[in-house]
Amino acid sequence: MPLAGKRILLVMSGGIAAYKSLDLIRRLRERGAEVRPVMTAGAQQFVTPLAVGALSAGHVYTDLFSREDEQDVGHIRLARDCDLVVVAPATADLMAKMANGLADDLASTVLLASDRPVLLAPAMNPKMWAHPATRRNVATLRGDGLAFIGPNAGEMAEGGEAGLGRMAEPLEIVAAVEGLLDGGARPLAGRKAVVTSGPTHEPIDPVRYIANRSSGRQGHAIAAALARLGAEVTLVSGPVTLGDPPGVTVVKVERAEEMLQAVLAALPADIAVMVAAVADWRVATPNTEKIKKQPGEGPPPLMLAENPDILKTVGHHAKRPKVVVGFAAETQDVESNGRVKLQKKGADLIVANDVSPETGIMGGTRNSVKLITAGGVEQWPDLSKDDVAGRLAGWIAERLT
Ligand code: C5P
């Protein structure tokens, strides 16, 4: 029972994703957690306090001015008598209130009065998530030290629209809860890490670019795993459709050159894990205007220039982190190519994998890797990318202790 004895205050605000919070309550409780729900008036429009109370097997708190509730625990005790506050779904409205310190109902008052760690699982329409006001509020809340899980990309419940805004799945939220509560095993506390993830987009003109099939799943999972072990992680990510991992500072870039600058800005660090599928070449001089088809002229030639090798730069840098890890995505001679890369890039470890299309690794959720170090080669079994990340974070922690 990984969450045995843990007390979680679950704040639910008003969004259709509230139905997933019912499952979240079940998942938390089956892991041994005690869940105390607080619902906003909006949340009660989507699921009933009766259903929430039945699943949580306890009282559901809804009203700031309820004499009965105040006599029971009182809003200040409600705010503090827990190990973690989870806000799921976290609507744009509730986040705006939190970012500004408003306290006009029980949920927002409890959040303002709490001194416990807070995990937010946002859920809203993609346009609302992308709105500058929400961006500002999220930045403020991150700056206040609140953790986020999701939102994920996908279809909206209302249909017809897709994009970032779907609430993280209950089990993803549970994993983030476990990570945040796992105060016992934080061997990387006080360590700084920089991780690259995703593809890079190299512009051809303002609307076209060169890219690759990297999803960012492995890199994002590694950033999350290092953070769970207590590291202060900067994740430099190319364009991906994944949500930001909880407890990680994310720097979003497009081009390899931007990625290099962001990585160098994150030094000094103790750990560098370069997972991004950086484009080897960029278009030497991207057109400032959209290239037009010219009748009779045929396709325009693309002159390429070599991109900086970020891993190699970090591996040979004056501020080289103590542990430098690179990835080698190969379609042949995985081991020998990995060894050459270890040397050339100045890495301590190359995590090599076969990305031949039939393996389904590139863009998929599983990975089968070989660990190549100066000491030899270790084959890991077929694992989920999350499990590879967890084991790799453990391997790194061991090197540093
Ligand atoms: O040389 P190759 O691209 O196969 O090396 C893969 C490793 O090097 C990965 O860790 C990748 O993140 C890193 N890399 C980099 N900058 C590049 C090319 C690769 O950091 N321009």
mmCIF file of N, CA and C in Angstrom, residues 19 134 285 310 326 351:
data_model
loop_
_atom_site.group_PDB
_atom_site.id
_atom_site.type_symbol
_atom_site.label_atom_id
_atom_site.label_comp_id
_atom_site.label_asym_id
_atom_site.label_seq_id
_atom_site.Cartn_x
_atom_site.Cartn_y
_atom_site.Cartn_z
ATOM 1 N N TYR A 19 -15.721 13.896 -13.479
ATOM 2 C CA TYR A 19 -16.115 12.477 -13.415
ATOM 3 C C TYR A 19 -14.886 11.596 -13.245
ATOM 4 N N THR A 134 -4.233 32.600 -18.589
ATOM 5 C CA THR A 134 -3.969 31.315 -17.932
ATOM 6 C C THR A 134 -2.476 31.049 -17.889
ATOM 7 N N THR A 285 20.001 28.972 -44.527
ATOM 8 C CA THR A 285 19.368 30.297 -44.407
ATOM 9 C C THR A 285 17.882 30.138 -44.677
ATOM 10 N N ILE A 310 24.761 19.135 -29.033
ATOM 11 C CA ILE A 310 24.548 19.636 -27.669
ATOM 12 C C ILE A 310 25.227 18.707 -26.657
ATOM 13 N N GLY A 326 23.926 10.287 -22.599
ATOM 14 C CA GLY A 326 23.379 10.527 -23.935
ATOM 15 C C GLY A 326 22.572 9.325 -24.383
ATOM 16 N N VAL A 351 22.735 5.448 -23.500
ATOM 17 C CA VAL A 351 21.589 4.547 -23.469
ATOM 18 C C VAL A 351 21.224 4.304 -24.931
#
